[in-house]
Short mmCIF file of C-alpha atoms and ligand atoms in Angstrom, two decimals:
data_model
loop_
_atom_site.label_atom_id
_atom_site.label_comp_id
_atom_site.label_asym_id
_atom_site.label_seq_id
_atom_site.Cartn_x
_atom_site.Cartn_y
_atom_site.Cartn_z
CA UNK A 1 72.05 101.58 99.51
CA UNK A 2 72.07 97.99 100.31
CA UNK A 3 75.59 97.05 102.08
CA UNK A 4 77.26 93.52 101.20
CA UNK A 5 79.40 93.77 104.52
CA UNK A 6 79.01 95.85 107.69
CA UNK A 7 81.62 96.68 109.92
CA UNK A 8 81.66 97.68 113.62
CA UNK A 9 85.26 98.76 114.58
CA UNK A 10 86.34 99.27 118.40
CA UNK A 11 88.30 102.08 117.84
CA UNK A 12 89.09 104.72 114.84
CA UNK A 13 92.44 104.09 114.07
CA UNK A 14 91.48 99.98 113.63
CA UNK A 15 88.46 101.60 111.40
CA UNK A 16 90.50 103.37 109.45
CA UNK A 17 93.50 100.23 108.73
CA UNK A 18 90.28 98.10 107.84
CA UNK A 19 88.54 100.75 105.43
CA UNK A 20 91.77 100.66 103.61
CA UNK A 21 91.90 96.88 103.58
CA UNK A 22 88.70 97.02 101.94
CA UNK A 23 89.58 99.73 100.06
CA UNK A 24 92.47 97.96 98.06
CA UNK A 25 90.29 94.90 97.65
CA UNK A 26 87.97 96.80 95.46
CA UNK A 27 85.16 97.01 97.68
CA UNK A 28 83.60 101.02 97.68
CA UNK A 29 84.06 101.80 101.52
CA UNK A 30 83.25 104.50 104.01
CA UNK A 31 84.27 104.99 107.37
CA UNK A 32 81.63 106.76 109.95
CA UNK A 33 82.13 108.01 113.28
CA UNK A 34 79.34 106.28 115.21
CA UNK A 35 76.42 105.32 113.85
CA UNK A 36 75.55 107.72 110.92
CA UNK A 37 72.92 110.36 111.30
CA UNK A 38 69.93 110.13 108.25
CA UNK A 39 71.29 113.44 107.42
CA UNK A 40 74.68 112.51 106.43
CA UNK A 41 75.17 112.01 102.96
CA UNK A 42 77.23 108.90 102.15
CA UNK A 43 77.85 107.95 98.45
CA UNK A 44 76.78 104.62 97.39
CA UNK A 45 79.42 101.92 98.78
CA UNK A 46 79.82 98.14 98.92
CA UNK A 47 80.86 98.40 102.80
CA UNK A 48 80.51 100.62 106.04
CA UNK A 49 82.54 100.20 108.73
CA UNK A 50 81.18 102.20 111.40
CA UNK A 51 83.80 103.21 114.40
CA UNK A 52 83.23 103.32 118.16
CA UNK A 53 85.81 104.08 120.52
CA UNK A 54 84.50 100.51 122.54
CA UNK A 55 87.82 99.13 123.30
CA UNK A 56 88.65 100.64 126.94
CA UNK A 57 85.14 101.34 128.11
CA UNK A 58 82.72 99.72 130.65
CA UNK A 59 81.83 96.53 128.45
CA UNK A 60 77.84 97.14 129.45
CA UNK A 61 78.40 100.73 127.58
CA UNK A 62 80.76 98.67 124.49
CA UNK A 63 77.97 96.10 123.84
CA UNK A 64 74.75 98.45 124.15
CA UNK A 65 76.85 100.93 121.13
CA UNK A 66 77.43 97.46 118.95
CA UNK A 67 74.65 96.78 118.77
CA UNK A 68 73.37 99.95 118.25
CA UNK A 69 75.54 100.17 114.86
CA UNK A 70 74.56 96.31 114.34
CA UNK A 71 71.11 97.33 113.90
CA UNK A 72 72.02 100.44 111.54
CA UNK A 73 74.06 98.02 109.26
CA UNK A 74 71.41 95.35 109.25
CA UNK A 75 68.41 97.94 108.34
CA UNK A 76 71.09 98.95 105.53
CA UNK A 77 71.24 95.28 104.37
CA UNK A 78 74.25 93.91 105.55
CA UNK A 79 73.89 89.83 105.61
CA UNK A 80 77.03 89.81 107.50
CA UNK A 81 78.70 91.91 110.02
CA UNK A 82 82.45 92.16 111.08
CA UNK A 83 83.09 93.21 114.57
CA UNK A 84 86.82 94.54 114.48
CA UNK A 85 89.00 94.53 117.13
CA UNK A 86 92.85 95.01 117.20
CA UNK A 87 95.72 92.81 115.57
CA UNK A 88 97.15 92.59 119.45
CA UNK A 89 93.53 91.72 120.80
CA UNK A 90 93.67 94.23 122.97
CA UNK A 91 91.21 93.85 125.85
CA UNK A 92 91.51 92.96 129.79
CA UNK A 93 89.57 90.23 131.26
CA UNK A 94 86.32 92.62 131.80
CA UNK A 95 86.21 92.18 128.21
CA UNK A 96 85.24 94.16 125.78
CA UNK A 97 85.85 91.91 122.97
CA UNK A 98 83.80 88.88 124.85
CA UNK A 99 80.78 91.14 125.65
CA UNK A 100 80.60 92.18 122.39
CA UNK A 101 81.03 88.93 120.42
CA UNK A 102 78.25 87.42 122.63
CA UNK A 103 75.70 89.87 122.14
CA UNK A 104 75.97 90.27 118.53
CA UNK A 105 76.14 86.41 118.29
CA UNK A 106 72.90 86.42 120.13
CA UNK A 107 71.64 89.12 117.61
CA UNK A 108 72.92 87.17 114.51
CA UNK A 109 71.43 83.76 115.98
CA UNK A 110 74.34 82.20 114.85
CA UNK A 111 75.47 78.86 116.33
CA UNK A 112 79.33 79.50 116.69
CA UNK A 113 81.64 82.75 115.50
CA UNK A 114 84.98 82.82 113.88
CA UNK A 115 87.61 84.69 115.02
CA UNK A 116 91.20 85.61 114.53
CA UNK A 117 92.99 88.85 115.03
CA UNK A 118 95.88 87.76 112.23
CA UNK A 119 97.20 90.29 109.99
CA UNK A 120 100.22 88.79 108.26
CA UNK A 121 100.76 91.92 106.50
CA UNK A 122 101.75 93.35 109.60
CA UNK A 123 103.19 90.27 111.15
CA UNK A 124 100.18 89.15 112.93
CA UNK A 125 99.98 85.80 112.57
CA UNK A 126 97.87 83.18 115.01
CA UNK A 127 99.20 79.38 115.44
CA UNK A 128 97.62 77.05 117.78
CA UNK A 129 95.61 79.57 118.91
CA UNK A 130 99.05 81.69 120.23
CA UNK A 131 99.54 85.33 118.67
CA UNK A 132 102.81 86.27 117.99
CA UNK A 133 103.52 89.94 116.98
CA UNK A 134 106.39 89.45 114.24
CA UNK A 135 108.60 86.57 115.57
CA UNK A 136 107.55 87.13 119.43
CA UNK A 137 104.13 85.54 121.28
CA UNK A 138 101.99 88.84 121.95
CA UNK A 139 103.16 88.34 125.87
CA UNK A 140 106.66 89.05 124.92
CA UNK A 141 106.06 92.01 122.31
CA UNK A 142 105.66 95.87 123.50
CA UNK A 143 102.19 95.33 123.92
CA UNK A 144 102.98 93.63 127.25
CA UNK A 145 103.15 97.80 128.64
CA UNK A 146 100.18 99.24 127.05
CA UNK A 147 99.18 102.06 128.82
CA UNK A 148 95.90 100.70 129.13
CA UNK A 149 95.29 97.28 128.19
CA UNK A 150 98.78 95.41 128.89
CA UNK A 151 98.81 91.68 127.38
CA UNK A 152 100.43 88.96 129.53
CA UNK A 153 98.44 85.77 127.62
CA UNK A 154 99.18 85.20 124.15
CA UNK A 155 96.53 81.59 123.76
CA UNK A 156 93.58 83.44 122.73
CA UNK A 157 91.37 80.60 123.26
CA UNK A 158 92.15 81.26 127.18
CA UNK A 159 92.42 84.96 126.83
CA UNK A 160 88.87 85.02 124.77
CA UNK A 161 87.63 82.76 127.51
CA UNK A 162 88.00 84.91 130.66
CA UNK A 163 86.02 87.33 128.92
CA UNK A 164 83.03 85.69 126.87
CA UNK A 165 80.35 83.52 128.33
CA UNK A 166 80.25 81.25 125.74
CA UNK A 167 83.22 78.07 125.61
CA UNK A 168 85.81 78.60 122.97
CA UNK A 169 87.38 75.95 120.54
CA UNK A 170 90.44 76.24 117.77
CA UNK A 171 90.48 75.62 114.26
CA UNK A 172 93.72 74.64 113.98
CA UNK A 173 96.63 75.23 111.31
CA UNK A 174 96.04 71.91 110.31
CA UNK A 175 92.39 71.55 109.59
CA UNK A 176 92.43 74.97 107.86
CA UNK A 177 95.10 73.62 105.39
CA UNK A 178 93.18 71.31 104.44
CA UNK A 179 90.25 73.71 102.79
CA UNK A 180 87.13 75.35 103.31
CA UNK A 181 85.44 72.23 103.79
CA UNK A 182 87.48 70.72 106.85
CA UNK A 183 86.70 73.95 108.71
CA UNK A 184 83.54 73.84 108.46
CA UNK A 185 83.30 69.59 109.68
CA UNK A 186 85.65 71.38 112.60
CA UNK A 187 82.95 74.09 113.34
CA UNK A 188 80.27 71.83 113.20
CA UNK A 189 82.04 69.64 115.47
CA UNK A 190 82.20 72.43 117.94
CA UNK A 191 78.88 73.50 117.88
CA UNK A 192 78.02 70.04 118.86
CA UNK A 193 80.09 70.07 121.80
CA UNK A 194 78.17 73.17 122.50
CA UNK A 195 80.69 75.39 121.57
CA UNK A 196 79.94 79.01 120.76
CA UNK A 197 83.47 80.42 119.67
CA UNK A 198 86.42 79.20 117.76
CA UNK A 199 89.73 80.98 117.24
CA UNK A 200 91.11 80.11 114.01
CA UNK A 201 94.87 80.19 113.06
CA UNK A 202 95.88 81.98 110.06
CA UNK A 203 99.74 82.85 109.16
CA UNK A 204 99.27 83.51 105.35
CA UNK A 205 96.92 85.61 103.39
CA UNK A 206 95.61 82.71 101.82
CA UNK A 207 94.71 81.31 105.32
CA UNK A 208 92.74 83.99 105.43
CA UNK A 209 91.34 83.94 101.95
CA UNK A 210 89.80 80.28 103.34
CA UNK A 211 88.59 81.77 106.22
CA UNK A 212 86.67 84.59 104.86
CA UNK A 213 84.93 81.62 102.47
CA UNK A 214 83.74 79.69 105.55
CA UNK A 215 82.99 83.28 107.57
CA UNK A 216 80.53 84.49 104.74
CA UNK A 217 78.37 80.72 105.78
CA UNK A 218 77.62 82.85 108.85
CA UNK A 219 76.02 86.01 110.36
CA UNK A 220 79.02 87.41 112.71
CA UNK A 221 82.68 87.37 112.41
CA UNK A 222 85.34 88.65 114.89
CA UNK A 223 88.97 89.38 114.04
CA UNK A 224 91.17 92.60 112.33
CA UNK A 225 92.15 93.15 109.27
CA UNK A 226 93.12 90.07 107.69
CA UNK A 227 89.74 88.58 108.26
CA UNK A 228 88.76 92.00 106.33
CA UNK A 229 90.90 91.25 103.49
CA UNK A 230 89.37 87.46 103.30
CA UNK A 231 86.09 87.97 103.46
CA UNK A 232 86.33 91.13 100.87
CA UNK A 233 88.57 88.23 98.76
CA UNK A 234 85.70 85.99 99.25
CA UNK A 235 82.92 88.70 98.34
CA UNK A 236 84.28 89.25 95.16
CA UNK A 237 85.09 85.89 94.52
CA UNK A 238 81.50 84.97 94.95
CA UNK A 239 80.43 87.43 92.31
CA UNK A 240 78.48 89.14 95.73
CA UNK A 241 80.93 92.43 94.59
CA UNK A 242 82.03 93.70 91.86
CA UNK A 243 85.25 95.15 92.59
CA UNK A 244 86.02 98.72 92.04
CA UNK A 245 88.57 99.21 89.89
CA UNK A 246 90.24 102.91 91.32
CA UNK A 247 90.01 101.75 94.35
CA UNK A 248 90.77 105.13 97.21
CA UNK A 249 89.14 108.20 96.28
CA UNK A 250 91.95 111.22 95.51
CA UNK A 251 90.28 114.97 95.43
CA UNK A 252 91.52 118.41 95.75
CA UNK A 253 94.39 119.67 97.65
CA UNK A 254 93.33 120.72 100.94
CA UNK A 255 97.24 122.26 101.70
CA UNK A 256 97.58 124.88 104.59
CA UNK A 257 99.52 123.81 107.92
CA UNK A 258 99.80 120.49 109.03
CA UNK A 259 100.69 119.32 112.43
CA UNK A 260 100.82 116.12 114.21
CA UNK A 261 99.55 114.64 117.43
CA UNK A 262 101.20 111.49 119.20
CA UNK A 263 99.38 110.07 122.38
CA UNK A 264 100.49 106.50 121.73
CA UNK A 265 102.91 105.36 123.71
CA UNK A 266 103.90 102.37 121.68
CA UNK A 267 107.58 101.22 121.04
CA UNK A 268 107.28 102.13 116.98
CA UNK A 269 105.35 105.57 117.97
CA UNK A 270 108.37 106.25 119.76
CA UNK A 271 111.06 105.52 117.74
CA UNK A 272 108.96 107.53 114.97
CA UNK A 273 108.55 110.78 116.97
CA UNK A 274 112.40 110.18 117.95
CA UNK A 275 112.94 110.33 114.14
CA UNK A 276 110.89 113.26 113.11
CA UNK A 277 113.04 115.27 115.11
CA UNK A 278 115.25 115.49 112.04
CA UNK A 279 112.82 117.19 109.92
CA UNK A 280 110.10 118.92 111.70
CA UNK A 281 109.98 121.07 115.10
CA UNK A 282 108.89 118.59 117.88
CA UNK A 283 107.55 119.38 121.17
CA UNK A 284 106.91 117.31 124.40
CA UNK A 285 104.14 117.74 126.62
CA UNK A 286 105.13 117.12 130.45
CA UNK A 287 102.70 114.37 131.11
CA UNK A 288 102.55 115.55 134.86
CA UNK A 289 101.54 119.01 134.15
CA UNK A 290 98.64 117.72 131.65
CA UNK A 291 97.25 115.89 134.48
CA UNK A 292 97.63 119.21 136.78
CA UNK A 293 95.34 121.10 134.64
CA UNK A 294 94.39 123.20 131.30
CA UNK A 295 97.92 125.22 130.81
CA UNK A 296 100.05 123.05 129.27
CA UNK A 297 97.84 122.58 126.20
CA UNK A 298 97.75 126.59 125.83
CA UNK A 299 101.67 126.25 126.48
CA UNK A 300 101.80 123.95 123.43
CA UNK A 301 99.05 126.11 121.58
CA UNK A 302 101.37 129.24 122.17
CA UNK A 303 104.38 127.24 120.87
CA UNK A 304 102.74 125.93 117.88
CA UNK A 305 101.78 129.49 116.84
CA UNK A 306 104.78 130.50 116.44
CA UNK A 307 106.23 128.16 114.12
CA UNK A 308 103.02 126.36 112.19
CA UNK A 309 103.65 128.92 109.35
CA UNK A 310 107.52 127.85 109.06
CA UNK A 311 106.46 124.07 108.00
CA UNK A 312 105.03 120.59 109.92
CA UNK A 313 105.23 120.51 113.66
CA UNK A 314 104.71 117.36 115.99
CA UNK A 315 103.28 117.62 119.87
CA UNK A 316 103.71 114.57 122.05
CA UNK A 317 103.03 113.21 124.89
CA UNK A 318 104.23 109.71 124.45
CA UNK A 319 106.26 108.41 127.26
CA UNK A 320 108.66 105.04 127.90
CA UNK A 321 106.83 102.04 130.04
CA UNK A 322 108.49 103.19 132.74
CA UNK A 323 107.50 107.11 132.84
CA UNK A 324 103.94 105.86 132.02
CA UNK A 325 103.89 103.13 134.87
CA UNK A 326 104.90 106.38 137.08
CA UNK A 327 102.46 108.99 135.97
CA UNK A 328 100.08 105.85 136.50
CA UNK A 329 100.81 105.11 140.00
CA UNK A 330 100.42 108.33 140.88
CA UNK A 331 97.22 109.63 139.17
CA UNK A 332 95.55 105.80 138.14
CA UNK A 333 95.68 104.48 134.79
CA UNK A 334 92.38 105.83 133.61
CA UNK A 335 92.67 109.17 134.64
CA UNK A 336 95.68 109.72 133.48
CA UNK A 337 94.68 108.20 130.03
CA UNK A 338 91.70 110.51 130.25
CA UNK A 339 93.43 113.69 130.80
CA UNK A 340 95.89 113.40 128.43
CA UNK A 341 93.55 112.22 125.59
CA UNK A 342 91.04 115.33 126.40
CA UNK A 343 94.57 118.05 126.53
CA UNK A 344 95.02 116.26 122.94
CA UNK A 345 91.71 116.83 121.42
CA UNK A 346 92.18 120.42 122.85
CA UNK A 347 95.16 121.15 121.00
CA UNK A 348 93.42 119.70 118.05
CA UNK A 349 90.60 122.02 118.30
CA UNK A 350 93.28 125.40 118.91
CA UNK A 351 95.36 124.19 115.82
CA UNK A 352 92.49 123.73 113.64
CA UNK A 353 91.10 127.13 115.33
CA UNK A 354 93.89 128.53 113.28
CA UNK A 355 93.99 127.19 110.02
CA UNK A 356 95.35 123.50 110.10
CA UNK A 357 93.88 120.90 108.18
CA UNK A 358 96.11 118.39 107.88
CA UNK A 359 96.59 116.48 111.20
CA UNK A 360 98.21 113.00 111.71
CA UNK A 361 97.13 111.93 114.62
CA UNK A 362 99.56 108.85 116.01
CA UNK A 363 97.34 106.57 119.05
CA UNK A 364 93.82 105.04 118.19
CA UNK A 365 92.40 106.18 121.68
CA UNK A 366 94.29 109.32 121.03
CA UNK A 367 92.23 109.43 118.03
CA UNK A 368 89.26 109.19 119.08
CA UNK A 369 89.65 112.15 121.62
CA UNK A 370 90.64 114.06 118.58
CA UNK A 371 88.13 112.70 115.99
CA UNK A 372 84.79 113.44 118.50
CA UNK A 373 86.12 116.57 119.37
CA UNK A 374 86.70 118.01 115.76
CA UNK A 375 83.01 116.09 115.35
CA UNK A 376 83.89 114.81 112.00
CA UNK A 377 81.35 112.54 110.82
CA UNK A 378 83.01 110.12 108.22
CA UNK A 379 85.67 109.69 105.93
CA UNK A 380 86.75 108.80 102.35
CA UNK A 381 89.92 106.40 101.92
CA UNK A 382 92.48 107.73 99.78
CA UNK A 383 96.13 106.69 99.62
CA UNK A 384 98.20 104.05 101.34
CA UNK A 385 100.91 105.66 103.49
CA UNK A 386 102.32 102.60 105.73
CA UNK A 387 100.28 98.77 105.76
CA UNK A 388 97.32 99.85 107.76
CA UNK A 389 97.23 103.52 107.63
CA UNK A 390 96.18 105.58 104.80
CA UNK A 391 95.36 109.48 104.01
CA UNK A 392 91.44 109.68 105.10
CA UNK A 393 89.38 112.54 104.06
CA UNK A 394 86.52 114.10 105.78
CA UNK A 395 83.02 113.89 104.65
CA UNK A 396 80.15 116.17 106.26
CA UNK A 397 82.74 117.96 108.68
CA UNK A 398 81.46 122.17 110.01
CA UNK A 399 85.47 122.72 109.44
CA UNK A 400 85.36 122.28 105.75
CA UNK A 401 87.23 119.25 104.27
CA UNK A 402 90.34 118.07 106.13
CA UNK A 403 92.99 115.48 105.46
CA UNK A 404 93.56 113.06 108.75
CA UNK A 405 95.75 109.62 109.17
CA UNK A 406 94.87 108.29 111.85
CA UNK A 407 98.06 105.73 112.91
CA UNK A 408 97.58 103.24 115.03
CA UNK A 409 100.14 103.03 118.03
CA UNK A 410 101.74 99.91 116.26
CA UNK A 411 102.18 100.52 112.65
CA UNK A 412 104.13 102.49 110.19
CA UNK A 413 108.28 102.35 109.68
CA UNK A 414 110.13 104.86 111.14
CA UNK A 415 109.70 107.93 109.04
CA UNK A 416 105.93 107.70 109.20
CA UNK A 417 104.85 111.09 110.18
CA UNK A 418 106.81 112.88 106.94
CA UNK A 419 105.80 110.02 104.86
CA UNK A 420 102.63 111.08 105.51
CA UNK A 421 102.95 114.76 105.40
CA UNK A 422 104.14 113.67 101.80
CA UNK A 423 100.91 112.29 100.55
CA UNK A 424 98.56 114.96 102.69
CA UNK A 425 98.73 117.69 99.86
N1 ADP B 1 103.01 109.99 128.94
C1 ADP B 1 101.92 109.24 129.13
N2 ADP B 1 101.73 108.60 130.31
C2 ADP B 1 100.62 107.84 130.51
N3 ADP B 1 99.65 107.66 129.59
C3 ADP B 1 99.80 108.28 128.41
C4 ADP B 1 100.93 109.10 128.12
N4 ADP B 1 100.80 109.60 126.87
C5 ADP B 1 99.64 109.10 126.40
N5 ADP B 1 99.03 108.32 127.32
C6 ADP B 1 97.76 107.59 127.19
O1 ADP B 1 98.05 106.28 126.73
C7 ADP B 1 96.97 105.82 125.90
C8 ADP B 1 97.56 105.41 124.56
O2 ADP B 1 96.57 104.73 123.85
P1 ADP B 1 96.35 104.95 122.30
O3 ADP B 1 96.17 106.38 121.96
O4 ADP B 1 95.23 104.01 121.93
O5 ADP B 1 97.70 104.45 121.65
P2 ADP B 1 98.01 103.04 120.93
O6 ADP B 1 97.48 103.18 119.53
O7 ADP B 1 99.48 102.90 121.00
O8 ADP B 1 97.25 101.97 121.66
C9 ADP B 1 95.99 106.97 125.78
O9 ADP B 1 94.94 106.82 126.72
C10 ADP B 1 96.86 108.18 126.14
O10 ADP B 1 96.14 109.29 126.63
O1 LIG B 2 94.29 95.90 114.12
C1 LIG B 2 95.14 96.74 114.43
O2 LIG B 2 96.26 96.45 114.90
C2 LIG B 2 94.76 98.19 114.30
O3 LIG B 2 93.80 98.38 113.33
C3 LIG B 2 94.21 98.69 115.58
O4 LIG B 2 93.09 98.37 115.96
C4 LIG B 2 95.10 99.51 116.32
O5 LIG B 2 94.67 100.00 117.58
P1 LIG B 2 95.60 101.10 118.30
O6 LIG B 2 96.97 100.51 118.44
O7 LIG B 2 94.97 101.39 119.63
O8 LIG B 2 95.61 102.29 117.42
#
């Protein structure tokens, strides 16, 4: 297998929204969890985009694991690597994003690395180096109470500057509109002020189309899944891919119960589980009690029992900013994270203990908890359900095959979890 593009994604749910970018650009894509073992069979595939769950851990830990899947992907042929981070570039001054872009920059010996987190599809857009989530800077949008990474900056070139230890420059709106070649008369201008970094604006897709041209010059690229869909754009463009033409895989029913999972606290997680309450049985964890110990997941494992058999049931534990800024205070914000994500992936485990395997799982950190502890080892990309989020199938699992969507906390309208139940057959 020789890859044309590697991917390193900092969480699953982010690997997931950019395997399905890929996906519907024709490239042949697989998602791993971690860095593959030489016993897992992987079909031949244009792209690999290997997940970590990188985001919220100690950035020594985040950069060692890059470049741990760096090196995989290379040795697999991959002449250039994305490192994907979120559409809301989530991160806290300790990094990770910085860490990580240096080191693999270092790796990739390249003289300066593009990055953008836009995502116009789902109204990420960057402009003079400001993100604005829809029609708001990111400081003003939900993501200003994220459980764990709260964002009070929306100029990236500052925000990506407290964290990296390399200076930072913008490609603005401007030069970008003006082509391939301007951008790249910008870069170079950079790099000879030393420059090791540039965020680059982007509000349409064919921003991004131009961008993922200039990106394939280099080594290393930073940024979600728009700079995905460019640089697959530019791939095939180049003749580099030939596109597939079926694009996601479909296979057999896997039917059985389904349940869903929220841990994401997120405004449009929310207003989804608030919604679901119409069609399926909902229950919500007490936060407090998770914290206090093991028996509230066997109280939700007790209550799922007895109705998984009726039809689709959804546990939560998602909480408003202001319940979550409590539980914080009194427990810390990474312990309480922690427990809650671990009482997730144990009711995971108990429902797929008895028979479920179909599980939308709503939180990328939440995710990940649930992902490592059902040890699933890849996925296939099948259908679309929401921008961002489609119906993943396992590959190489003990359990047998299983259907998963893995949402991030952001995306999806507000009947997501039966319009995913819909295509998870
Ligand atoms: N009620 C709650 N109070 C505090 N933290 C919570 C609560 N429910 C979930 N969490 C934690 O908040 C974090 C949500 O992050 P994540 O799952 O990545 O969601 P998102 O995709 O919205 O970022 C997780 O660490 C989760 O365990
Ligand atoms: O780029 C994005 O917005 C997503 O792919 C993503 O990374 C989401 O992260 P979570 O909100 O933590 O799921």
């Amino acid at each position: 297998m020789k890859l044309s593009l590697g991917c390193i994604a900092d969480d699953y749910t982010g690997a997931s929204d950019l395997a399905n970018t890929l996906t519907r650009q024709g490239l042949r894509t697989v998602q791993t969890i971690g860095v593959p073992s030489d016993d897992l069979a992987l079909p031949e595939v244009d792209a690999v985009v290997v997940s970590l769950k990188s985001r919220s851990i100690e950035a020594g830990v985040a950069v060692e694991r890059s470049r741990a899947a760096e090196k995989w992907l290379r040795g697999r042929g991959a002449g250039h690597v994305l490192f994907k981070i979120c559409s809301t570039f989530d991160s806290t001054d300790a990094g990770n994003i910085g860490p990580v872009m240096d080191a693999l920059r270092a790796d990739s010996g390249d003289a300066i690395v593009l990055v953008t987190p836009a995502f116009p599809e789902t109204g990420r857009t960057v402009y003079q180096g400001n993100l604005f989530v829809g029609p708001v800077p990111l400081n003003e949008s939900p993501l200003k109470d994220h459980p764990l990474n709260p964002m009070h900056d929306s100029n990236l070139v500052r925000v990506l500057a407290r964290q990296s230890r390399t200076q930072v420059g913008l490609v603005d709106l401007a030069t970008l509109s003006r082509g391939a070649e301007a951008v790249r008369g910008r870069l170079a201008e950079l790099v000879g002020k030393g420059i090791g970094a540039a965020i680059i604006d982007a509000v349409f897709d064919r921003d991004l189309e131009t961008i993922g041209n200039v990106a394939l010059d280099h080594r290393l690229s930073v940024g979600a899944s728009g700079i995905g869909l460019g640089l697959a754009r530019a791939l095939v463009a180049s003749g580099k891919v030939k596109a597939a033409s079926a694009g996601a895989v479909s296979g057999a029913p896997v039917g059985g119960p389904a349940a869903c999972l929220a841990g994401s606290c997120s405004q449009a997680t929310l207003a989804q589980i608030a919604n679901a309450e119409k069609t399926m049985a909902v229950l919500h964890l007490d936060p407090e009690q998770i914290v206090a110990g093991p028996a509230e997941a066997r109280r939700a494992l007790a209550w799922a029992s007895d109705r998984i058999t009726d039809g689709p049931i959804l546990i939560a534990s998602s909480s408003t900013p202001d319940q979550v800024a409590a539980l914080q205070s009194r427990h810390g914000r990474d312990a309480a994270g922690h427990a809650i994500e671990q009482a997730m992936a144990d009711i995971a485990e108990g429902l797929v203990r008895t028979g479920v395997r179909r599980l939308v799982v709503a939180g990328g950190e939440t995710s990940g908890a649930v992902v490592d502890r059902l040890r699933i080892p890849g996925f296939l990309v099948g259908e679309e359900i929401a921008a961002g989020v489609p119906v993943l199938r396992s590959v190489g699992a003990d359990n047998g095959e299983m259907l998963l969507a893995l949402k991030s906390g952001n995306f999806g309208g507000t009947e997501f979890f039966s319009d995913a139940l819909k295509l998870m057959r």
